[in-house]
Coordinates of C-alpha atoms in Angstrom, one line a residue:
M30 CA -193.4 99.6 20.9
I31 CA -189.9 100.9 20.1
N32 CA -188.4 97.8 21.7
K33 CA -190.5 95.5 19.6
V34 CA -189.5 97.3 16.4
M35 CA -185.8 97.0 17.4
V36 CA -186.1 93.3 18.1
L37 CA -187.9 92.8 14.8
F38 CA -185.2 94.8 12.9
T39 CA -182.4 92.9 14.6
S40 CA -184.0 89.5 13.7
V41 CA -184.3 90.5 10.1
A42 CA -180.7 91.7 10.0
L43 CA -179.4 88.4 11.4
L44 CA -181.5 86.4 8.9
L45 CA -180.1 88.5 6.0
I46 CA -176.5 88.0 7.3
G47 CA -177.1 84.2 7.6
C48 CA -178.5 84.0 4.1
T49 CA -175.6 86.0 2.7
G50 CA -173.1 83.7 4.4
Q51 CA -174.9 80.6 3.0
D52 CA -174.9 82.1 -0.5
S53 CA -171.2 82.9 -0.1
D54 CA -170.4 79.3 1.1
H55 CA -172.4 77.8 -1.8
A56 CA -170.7 80.1 -4.2
K57 CA -167.3 79.2 -2.8
E58 CA -168.1 75.4 -3.0
K59 CA -169.4 75.9 -6.6
H60 CA -166.2 77.8 -7.5
Q61 CA -164.0 75.1 -6.0
S62 CA -166.0 72.4 -7.8
V63 CA -165.6 74.2 -11.1
E64 CA -161.8 74.6 -10.4
T65 CA -161.5 70.8 -9.6
A66 CA -163.4 69.8 -12.8
A67 CA -161.3 72.1 -14.9
S68 CA -158.1 70.8 -13.3
A69 CA -159.1 67.2 -14.0
Q70 CA -160.0 68.1 -17.5
D71 CA -156.7 69.8 -18.1
E72 CA -154.8 66.8 -16.5
G73 CA -156.7 64.4 -18.8
Q74 CA -156.0 66.5 -21.8
R75 CA -152.3 66.7 -20.9
E76 CA -152.1 62.9 -20.4
K77 CA -153.8 62.4 -23.8
E78 CA -151.3 64.7 -25.5
E79 CA -148.4 63.0 -23.8
Q80 CA -149.7 59.6 -25.0
E81 CA -150.1 60.9 -28.5
E82 CA -146.6 62.4 -28.5
A83 CA -144.9 59.3 -27.0
P84 CA -143.4 56.9 -29.5
K85 CA -145.3 53.6 -29.9
A86 CA -143.6 50.6 -28.4
E87 CA -142.0 48.5 -31.1
N88 CA -141.7 44.7 -31.1
T89 CA -138.0 44.2 -30.5
E90 CA -138.2 40.4 -30.7
E91 CA -136.1 39.4 -33.7
K92 CA -135.9 36.0 -35.3
V93 CA -132.5 34.4 -34.7
K94 CA -130.4 34.3 -37.9
P95 CA -129.5 30.7 -38.8
E96 CA -125.9 29.8 -38.4
Y97 CA -126.0 26.1 -39.3
R98 CA -127.7 23.9 -42.0
V99 CA -128.1 20.2 -42.2
N100 CA -126.0 18.2 -44.6
K101 CA -128.5 15.6 -45.9
D102 CA -125.7 13.2 -47.0
T103 CA -124.2 12.9 -43.6
W104 CA -127.1 14.3 -41.5
S105 CA -124.5 16.4 -39.6
F106 CA -124.6 20.2 -39.4
E107 CA -122.4 22.6 -41.3
P108 CA -121.7 26.2 -40.4
I109 CA -123.1 29.0 -42.5
G110 CA -120.5 31.7 -42.8
D111 CA -118.0 31.9 -40.0
A112 CA -119.9 30.0 -37.3
D113 CA -117.9 27.7 -35.1
P114 CA -117.7 24.3 -36.9
K115 CA -116.8 22.3 -33.8
V116 CA -120.3 21.6 -32.5
V117 CA -122.5 18.6 -31.7
L118 CA -126.3 18.4 -31.5
L119 CA -128.0 16.4 -28.7
T120 CA -131.3 14.7 -29.5
F121 CA -133.5 12.3 -27.6
D122 CA -136.1 10.1 -29.2
D123 CA -139.1 8.3 -27.7
A124 CA -140.0 11.2 -25.4
P125 CA -141.6 11.7 -23.0
D126 CA -141.7 8.2 -21.5
K127 CA -140.0 7.7 -18.2
Y128 CA -136.7 9.6 -18.2
S129 CA -137.1 12.5 -20.6
L130 CA -137.9 15.1 -17.9
E131 CA -135.0 13.9 -15.7
I132 CA -132.7 14.2 -18.7
A133 CA -134.1 17.7 -19.5
K134 CA -133.5 18.8 -15.9
T135 CA -129.9 17.7 -16.0
L136 CA -129.3 19.5 -19.3
H137 CA -131.0 22.6 -17.9
R138 CA -128.7 22.5 -14.9
L139 CA -125.7 22.2 -17.2
K140 CA -127.1 25.0 -19.4
V141 CA -126.9 23.0 -22.6
P142 CA -129.7 22.7 -25.3
A143 CA -131.2 19.6 -27.0
I144 CA -134.2 18.5 -29.1
F145 CA -136.7 16.0 -27.6
F146 CA -138.4 14.0 -30.3
V147 CA -141.8 12.8 -29.1
N148 CA -144.3 10.1 -29.9
G149 CA -148.0 10.6 -29.7
H150 CA -148.8 7.3 -27.8
F151 CA -146.8 8.7 -24.9
L152 CA -149.1 11.7 -24.7
E153 CA -152.3 9.9 -24.2
N154 CA -152.4 10.6 -20.5
D155 CA -152.3 13.8 -18.5
A156 CA -149.1 13.0 -16.6
N157 CA -147.1 12.7 -19.7
K158 CA -148.7 15.8 -21.2
A159 CA -147.6 17.7 -18.1
M160 CA -144.2 16.2 -18.5
L161 CA -143.9 17.4 -22.1
K162 CA -145.1 20.9 -21.1
E163 CA -142.5 21.1 -18.4
I164 CA -139.7 20.0 -20.8
H165 CA -140.8 22.7 -23.2
E166 CA -141.0 25.3 -20.5
L167 CA -137.4 24.5 -19.5
G168 CA -136.5 25.8 -23.0
F169 CA -136.1 22.6 -25.0
P170 CA -137.5 22.4 -28.6
I171 CA -139.9 19.6 -29.3
G172 CA -139.6 17.4 -32.4
N173 CA -142.0 15.1 -34.2
H174 CA -141.2 11.3 -34.1
T175 CA -144.6 10.3 -35.4
Y176 CA -147.7 9.3 -33.4
S177 CA -147.3 5.6 -33.2
H178 CA -143.5 5.0 -33.9
V179 CA -144.2 2.9 -36.9
N180 CA -142.1 2.3 -40.0
L181 CA -143.4 4.8 -42.5
T182 CA -142.3 2.7 -45.5
E183 CA -144.9 0.2 -44.5
L184 CA -147.8 2.7 -44.5
T185 CA -150.0 4.3 -47.2
E186 CA -149.5 7.9 -48.0
K187 CA -152.6 8.8 -46.1
E188 CA -151.5 6.8 -43.0
Q189 CA -148.1 8.5 -43.1
E190 CA -149.6 11.9 -43.2
R191 CA -151.9 11.0 -40.3
E192 CA -148.9 9.8 -38.2
I193 CA -147.2 13.1 -38.7
V194 CA -149.9 15.7 -38.7
K195 CA -151.9 14.1 -35.9
L196 CA -148.9 14.4 -33.6
N197 CA -148.2 18.0 -34.6
N198 CA -151.8 18.9 -33.7
L199 CA -151.5 17.1 -30.4
V200 CA -148.2 18.8 -29.5
E201 CA -149.5 22.2 -30.4
G202 CA -152.5 21.6 -28.1
I203 CA -150.2 21.0 -25.2
I204 CA -147.3 23.5 -25.6
G205 CA -148.9 26.0 -27.9
E206 CA -146.6 25.5 -30.9
R207 CA -146.0 23.0 -33.6
P208 CA -142.7 21.0 -33.9
K209 CA -140.0 22.4 -36.3
Y210 CA -138.1 19.2 -36.6
F211 CA -139.0 15.7 -37.9
R212 CA -137.3 12.4 -37.4
A213 CA -138.8 9.2 -38.9
P214 CA -138.7 6.1 -36.7
F215 CA -135.8 3.9 -37.7
G216 CA -134.7 6.7 -40.1
S217 CA -137.2 5.3 -42.6
N218 CA -138.3 8.4 -44.5
T219 CA -140.3 8.2 -47.7
N220 CA -140.8 10.8 -50.4
H221 CA -144.3 11.4 -49.1
S222 CA -143.2 11.8 -45.5
K223 CA -140.6 14.4 -46.6
E224 CA -143.3 16.3 -48.5
V225 CA -145.6 16.2 -45.5
A226 CA -142.8 17.5 -43.3
K227 CA -142.1 20.3 -45.8
K228 CA -145.8 21.3 -45.8
E229 CA -145.6 21.3 -42.0
K230 CA -142.5 23.5 -42.1
M231 CA -140.4 20.9 -40.4
L232 CA -136.7 20.1 -41.0
V233 CA -136.2 16.4 -41.8
M234 CA -133.2 15.0 -39.9
N235 CA -131.8 11.6 -39.2
W236 CA -128.6 11.2 -37.2
T237 CA -124.8 10.8 -37.4
Y238 CA -124.6 8.1 -34.7
G239 CA -126.1 6.6 -31.6
Y240 CA -125.7 3.5 -29.5
D241 CA -128.0 3.5 -26.4
W242 CA -130.5 0.9 -27.9
E243 CA -127.7 -1.6 -28.4
K244 CA -127.4 -4.2 -25.6
E245 CA -123.6 -3.7 -25.0
Y246 CA -124.1 0.0 -24.4
Q247 CA -127.0 -0.1 -21.9
D248 CA -125.1 1.1 -18.9
K249 CA -123.6 4.5 -17.9
N250 CA -119.9 3.8 -18.4
T251 CA -120.0 2.0 -21.8
L252 CA -122.5 4.4 -23.2
T253 CA -120.4 7.4 -22.2
E254 CA -117.3 5.9 -23.6
I255 CA -118.7 5.1 -27.0
M256 CA -120.5 8.4 -27.4
L257 CA -117.3 10.4 -26.7
N258 CA -115.0 8.2 -28.8
S259 CA -117.2 6.9 -31.7
P260 CA -115.3 6.7 -35.0
Y261 CA -118.2 8.8 -36.4
L262 CA -117.6 11.7 -34.1
G263 CA -116.8 14.9 -36.0
N264 CA -117.8 18.5 -36.4
G265 CA -121.5 19.0 -36.5
A266 CA -122.3 15.5 -35.4
N267 CA -126.0 14.8 -34.9
L268 CA -126.1 12.6 -31.8
L269 CA -129.0 10.2 -31.3
M270 CA -130.1 9.1 -27.8
H271 CA -133.3 7.9 -26.2
D272 CA -135.5 8.1 -23.2
R273 CA -133.6 5.4 -21.3
K274 CA -132.4 4.9 -17.7
W275 CA -128.7 4.4 -18.7
T276 CA -128.9 7.4 -21.0
S277 CA -130.2 9.6 -18.1
E278 CA -127.4 8.3 -15.9
A279 CA -124.7 9.0 -18.5
I280 CA -125.8 12.3 -20.0
E281 CA -123.9 14.6 -17.6
D282 CA -120.6 12.8 -18.2
I283 CA -121.3 12.8 -22.0
V284 CA -121.9 16.5 -22.0
K285 CA -118.9 17.3 -19.9
G286 CA -116.8 14.9 -22.0
F287 CA -117.7 16.7 -25.3
Q288 CA -117.0 20.1 -23.6
K289 CA -113.6 18.8 -22.5
K290 CA -112.9 17.8 -26.1
G291 CA -113.6 21.4 -27.1
Y292 CA -117.1 20.8 -28.6
E293 CA -119.9 23.3 -28.2
I294 CA -123.4 21.9 -27.8
L295 CA -125.3 23.2 -30.8
D296 CA -128.4 25.3 -30.0
P297 CA -131.3 24.1 -32.2
N298 CA -132.5 27.6 -32.6
L299 CA -129.4 28.3 -34.7
I300 CA -130.3 25.6 -37.3
E301 CA -131.9 26.6 -40.6
T302 CA -135.4 25.3 -40.8
P303 CA -138.1 25.6 -43.6
A304 CA -139.8 29.0 -43.7

Protein backbone atom coordinates (compact mmCIF):
# COMPACT_ATOMS: atom_id res chain seq x y z
CA MET A 1 0.00 0.00 0.00
CA ILE A 2 2.85 2.32 0.98
CA ASN A 3 4.60 1.59 -2.33
CA LYS A 4 1.46 2.49 -4.29
CA VAL A 5 1.14 5.78 -2.39
CA MET A 6 4.76 6.65 -3.07
CA VAL A 7 4.40 5.87 -6.77
CA LEU A 8 1.29 8.06 -6.94
CA PHE A 9 3.07 10.90 -5.08
CA THR A 10 6.05 10.67 -7.40
CA SER A 11 3.85 10.83 -10.52
CA VAL A 12 1.99 13.88 -9.26
CA ALA A 13 5.28 15.60 -8.42
CA LEU A 14 6.69 14.96 -11.91
CA LEU A 15 3.48 16.23 -13.50
CA LEU A 16 3.64 19.43 -11.46
CA ILE A 17 7.31 19.95 -12.38
CA GLY A 18 6.50 19.47 -16.10
CA CYS A 19 3.64 21.92 -15.97
CA THR A 20 5.79 24.44 -14.15
CA GLY A 21 8.51 24.07 -16.83
CA GLN A 22 6.00 24.55 -19.64
CA ASP A 23 4.55 27.62 -17.97
CA SER A 24 8.09 28.97 -17.57
CA ASP A 25 8.89 28.37 -21.24
CA HIS A 26 5.65 29.99 -22.34
CA ALA A 27 6.32 32.95 -20.09
CA LYS A 28 9.86 33.24 -21.47
CA GLU A 29 8.60 33.09 -25.06
CA LYS A 30 5.91 35.64 -24.27
CA HIS A 31 8.49 37.92 -22.67
CA GLN A 32 10.80 37.58 -25.67
CA SER A 33 7.89 38.31 -28.02
CA VAL A 34 7.00 41.43 -26.06
CA GLU A 35 10.65 42.55 -26.12
CA THR A 36 10.87 42.01 -29.91
CA ALA A 37 7.65 43.92 -30.56
CA ALA A 38 8.78 46.74 -28.30
CA SER A 39 12.17 46.83 -30.00
CA ALA A 40 10.57 46.98 -33.46
CA GLN A 41 8.24 49.71 -32.29
CA ASP A 42 11.15 51.70 -30.86
CA GLU A 43 13.13 51.24 -34.11
CA GLY A 44 10.16 52.35 -36.18
CA GLN A 45 9.72 55.41 -33.98
CA ARG A 46 13.42 56.27 -34.29
CA GLU A 47 13.28 55.98 -38.10
CA LYS A 48 10.19 58.20 -38.20
CA GLU A 49 11.90 60.80 -36.00
CA GLU A 50 15.05 60.69 -38.15
CA GLN A 51 13.00 61.18 -41.32
CA GLU A 52 11.17 64.13 -39.75
CA GLU A 53 14.45 65.68 -38.62
CA ALA A 54 16.27 65.13 -41.95
CA PRO A 55 16.14 68.10 -44.37
CA LYS A 56 13.90 67.59 -47.38
CA ALA A 57 15.71 67.09 -50.68
CA GLU A 58 15.69 70.22 -52.78
CA ASN A 59 15.46 70.41 -56.55
CA THR A 60 18.99 71.53 -57.43
CA GLU A 61 18.33 71.68 -61.16
CA GLU A 62 18.64 75.30 -62.21
CA LYS A 63 17.73 76.88 -65.50
CA VAL A 64 20.83 77.89 -67.45
CA LYS A 65 21.18 81.65 -67.60
CA PRO A 66 21.10 82.90 -71.22
CA GLU A 67 24.41 84.23 -72.51
CA TYR A 68 23.44 85.05 -76.12
CA ARG A 69 20.51 86.62 -77.93
CA VAL A 70 19.58 86.67 -81.60
CA ASN A 71 20.08 89.83 -83.64
CA LYS A 72 17.00 89.85 -85.86
CA ASP A 73 18.66 92.11 -88.41
CA THR A 74 21.54 89.74 -89.13
CA TRP A 75 20.17 86.54 -87.52
CA SER A 76 23.51 86.10 -85.80
CA PHE A 77 23.98 85.78 -82.04
CA GLU A 78 25.33 88.48 -79.80
CA PRO A 79 26.77 87.96 -76.32
CA ILE A 80 24.88 89.11 -73.27
CA GLY A 81 27.37 90.68 -70.90
CA ASP A 82 30.88 89.31 -71.10
CA ALA A 83 30.16 86.01 -72.94
CA ASP A 84 32.71 85.05 -75.60
CA PRO A 85 31.64 86.72 -78.88
CA LYS A 86 33.66 84.37 -81.11
CA VAL A 87 31.07 81.61 -81.53
CA VAL A 88 29.13 79.97 -84.37
CA LEU A 89 25.87 78.03 -84.19
CA LEU A 90 25.44 74.78 -86.12
CA THR A 91 21.94 74.03 -87.42
CA PHE A 92 20.59 71.30 -89.70
CA ASP A 93 17.28 71.54 -91.56
CA ASP A 94 15.07 68.86 -93.15
CA ALA A 95 15.66 66.34 -90.37
CA PRO A 96 15.40 63.47 -89.81
CA ASP A 97 15.64 62.20 -93.38
CA LYS A 98 18.61 59.97 -94.28
CA TYR A 99 21.72 61.49 -92.71
CA SER A 100 20.63 63.38 -89.59
CA LEU A 101 21.44 60.60 -87.16
CA GLU A 102 24.85 60.06 -88.74
CA ILE A 103 25.56 63.79 -88.44
CA ALA A 104 24.39 63.76 -84.82
CA LYS A 105 26.65 60.85 -83.95
CA THR A 106 29.64 62.62 -85.49
CA LEU A 107 28.90 65.79 -83.53
CA HIS A 108 28.38 63.79 -80.36
CA ARG A 109 31.77 62.14 -80.83
CA LEU A 110 33.32 65.57 -81.36
CA LYS A 111 31.46 66.85 -78.28
CA VAL A 112 29.87 69.83 -80.03
CA PRO A 113 26.20 70.93 -79.95
CA ALA A 114 23.74 71.79 -82.73
CA ILE A 115 20.02 72.24 -83.43
CA PHE A 116 18.17 69.82 -85.71
CA PHE A 117 15.14 71.44 -87.37
CA VAL A 118 12.61 68.77 -88.28
CA ASN A 119 9.76 68.39 -90.75
CA GLY A 120 6.61 66.48 -89.89
CA HIS A 121 6.41 64.53 -93.13
CA PHE A 122 9.67 62.79 -92.18
CA LEU A 123 8.05 61.60 -88.95
CA GLU A 124 5.21 59.63 -90.46
CA ASN A 125 6.96 56.28 -89.97
CA ASP A 126 8.27 54.51 -86.88
CA ALA A 127 11.86 54.30 -88.14
CA ASN A 128 12.23 58.07 -88.42
CA LYS A 129 10.43 58.62 -85.12
CA ALA A 130 13.02 56.35 -83.51
CA MET A 131 15.75 58.29 -85.31
CA LEU A 132 14.46 61.59 -83.93
CA LYS A 133 14.28 60.16 -80.43
CA GLU A 134 17.87 58.94 -80.64
CA ILE A 135 19.09 62.34 -81.90
CA HIS A 136 17.36 63.98 -78.95
CA GLU A 137 18.75 61.43 -76.49
CA LEU A 138 22.24 62.23 -77.77
CA GLY A 139 21.61 65.70 -76.35
CA PHE A 140 20.61 67.73 -79.39
CA PRO A 141 17.72 70.25 -79.23
CA ILE A 142 14.94 69.82 -81.78
CA GLY A 143 13.61 72.77 -83.76
CA ASN A 144 10.38 73.25 -85.74
CA HIS A 145 10.73 73.52 -89.55
CA THR A 146 6.96 73.11 -90.19
CA TYR A 147 5.07 69.94 -90.92
CA SER A 148 5.10 69.95 -94.72
CA HIS A 149 7.99 72.32 -95.59
CA VAL A 150 5.76 74.72 -97.49
CA ASN A 151 6.15 78.43 -98.10
CA LEU A 152 4.15 80.03 -95.29
CA THR A 153 3.53 83.19 -97.28
CA GLU A 154 1.33 81.15 -99.62
CA LEU A 155 -0.93 79.81 -96.83
CA THR A 156 -3.86 81.19 -94.91
CA GLU A 157 -3.31 82.07 -91.26
CA LYS A 158 -5.17 78.94 -90.18
CA GLU A 159 -3.00 76.77 -92.45
CA GLN A 160 0.17 78.42 -91.14
CA GLU A 161 -0.83 77.72 -87.58
CA ARG A 162 -1.61 74.10 -88.42
CA GLU A 163 1.81 73.65 -90.06
CA ILE A 164 3.54 74.86 -86.92
CA VAL A 165 1.40 73.55 -84.05
CA LYS A 166 0.75 70.14 -85.58
CA LEU A 167 4.49 69.53 -85.76
CA ASN A 168 5.05 70.69 -82.19
CA ASN A 169 2.38 68.24 -81.01
CA LEU A 170 3.99 65.43 -83.00
CA VAL A 171 7.50 66.16 -81.72
CA GLU A 172 6.27 66.34 -78.13
CA GLY A 173 4.63 62.95 -78.53
CA ILE A 174 7.95 61.45 -79.63
CA ILE A 175 10.57 63.09 -77.37
CA GLY A 176 8.41 64.40 -74.53
CA GLU A 177 8.99 68.10 -75.08
CA ARG A 178 8.04 70.82 -77.52
CA PRO A 179 10.57 72.59 -79.76
CA LYS A 180 12.01 75.90 -78.53
CA TYR A 181 13.22 77.11 -81.94
CA PHE A 182 11.38 77.88 -85.16
CA ARG A 183 12.72 78.24 -88.68
CA ALA A 184 10.34 78.86 -91.58
CA PRO A 185 11.07 77.03 -94.84
CA PHE A 186 12.96 79.31 -97.27
CA GLY A 187 13.17 81.85 -94.43
CA SER A 188 9.67 82.97 -95.42
CA ASN A 189 8.18 84.16 -92.14
CA THR A 190 4.91 86.05 -91.91
CA ASN A 191 3.57 88.24 -89.16
CA HIS A 192 1.16 85.46 -88.25
CA SER A 193 3.79 82.72 -88.19
CA LYS A 194 5.85 84.89 -85.83
CA GLU A 195 2.82 85.30 -83.57
CA VAL A 196 2.19 81.56 -83.56
CA ALA A 197 5.85 80.91 -82.72
CA LYS A 198 5.59 83.43 -79.88
CA LYS A 199 2.50 81.71 -78.47
CA GLU A 200 4.35 78.40 -78.71
CA LYS A 201 7.30 79.99 -76.83
CA MET A 202 9.70 79.40 -79.72
CA LEU A 203 12.55 81.61 -80.84
CA VAL A 204 12.23 82.59 -84.51
CA MET A 205 15.51 82.31 -86.37
CA ASN A 206 16.69 82.34 -89.96
CA TRP A 207 20.41 82.05 -90.73
CA THR A 208 23.58 83.96 -91.53
CA TYR A 209 24.71 81.76 -94.40
CA GLY A 210 24.56 78.28 -95.86
CA TYR A 211 25.52 76.60 -99.13
CA ASP A 212 24.91 72.86 -99.14
CA TRP A 213 21.78 73.03 -101.32
CA GLU A 214 23.69 74.75 -104.13
CA LYS A 215 24.99 72.44 -106.85
CA GLU A 216 28.58 73.68 -106.80
CA TYR A 217 28.92 72.85 -103.09
CA GLN A 218 27.44 69.37 -103.10
CA ASP A 219 30.65 67.54 -102.23
CA LYS A 220 32.75 67.30 -99.10
CA ASN A 221 35.71 69.46 -100.09
CA THR A 222 33.95 72.41 -101.70
CA LEU A 223 31.36 72.55 -98.93
CA THR A 224 34.04 72.52 -96.23
CA GLU A 225 35.97 75.26 -97.99
CA ILE A 226 33.02 77.64 -98.40
CA MET A 227 31.64 77.10 -94.90
CA LEU A 228 35.00 77.94 -93.35
CA ASN A 229 35.82 80.84 -95.64
CA SER A 230 32.48 82.45 -96.45
CA PRO A 231 32.61 86.25 -96.68
CA TYR A 232 29.65 86.22 -94.24
CA LEU A 233 31.56 84.41 -91.49
CA GLY A 234 31.79 86.44 -88.31
CA ASN A 235 31.17 86.29 -84.60
CA GLY A 236 27.86 84.66 -83.74
CA ALA A 237 27.22 83.34 -87.26
CA ASN A 238 24.11 81.17 -87.55
CA LEU A 239 25.17 78.40 -89.94
CA LEU A 240 22.56 76.66 -92.08
CA MET A 241 23.13 73.09 -93.25
CA HIS A 242 20.85 70.22 -94.23
CA ASP A 243 20.31 66.48 -93.99
CA ARG A 244 22.54 65.73 -97.00
CA LYS A 245 25.16 63.09 -97.81
CA TRP A 246 27.91 65.64 -98.57
CA THR A 247 27.10 67.57 -95.44
CA SER A 248 27.43 64.42 -93.37
CA GLU A 249 30.78 63.70 -95.00
CA ALA A 250 32.07 67.25 -94.46
CA ILE A 251 30.82 68.03 -90.97
CA GLU A 252 33.84 66.78 -89.03
CA ASP A 253 36.25 68.87 -91.11
CA ILE A 254 33.91 71.86 -90.84
CA VAL A 255 33.80 71.62 -87.03
CA LYS A 256 37.55 71.16 -86.68
CA GLY A 257 38.13 74.00 -89.14
CA PHE A 258 36.08 76.43 -87.07
CA GLN A 259 37.84 75.31 -83.92
CA LYS A 260 41.21 75.85 -85.59
CA LYS A 261 40.09 79.39 -86.45
CA GLY A 262 39.37 79.96 -82.76
CA TYR A 263 35.56 79.70 -82.86
CA GLU A 264 33.58 77.98 -80.13
CA ILE A 265 30.52 76.01 -81.22
CA LEU A 266 27.59 77.76 -79.56
CA ASP A 267 25.49 75.70 -77.15
CA PRO A 268 21.80 76.35 -78.00
CA ASN A 269 20.97 76.09 -74.30
CA LEU A 270 22.80 79.40 -73.80
CA ILE A 271 20.52 81.23 -76.26
CA GLU A 272 17.77 83.45 -74.88
CA THR A 273 14.34 82.05 -75.82
CA PRO A 274 10.79 83.31 -75.12
CA ALA A 275 9.61 82.61 -71.58
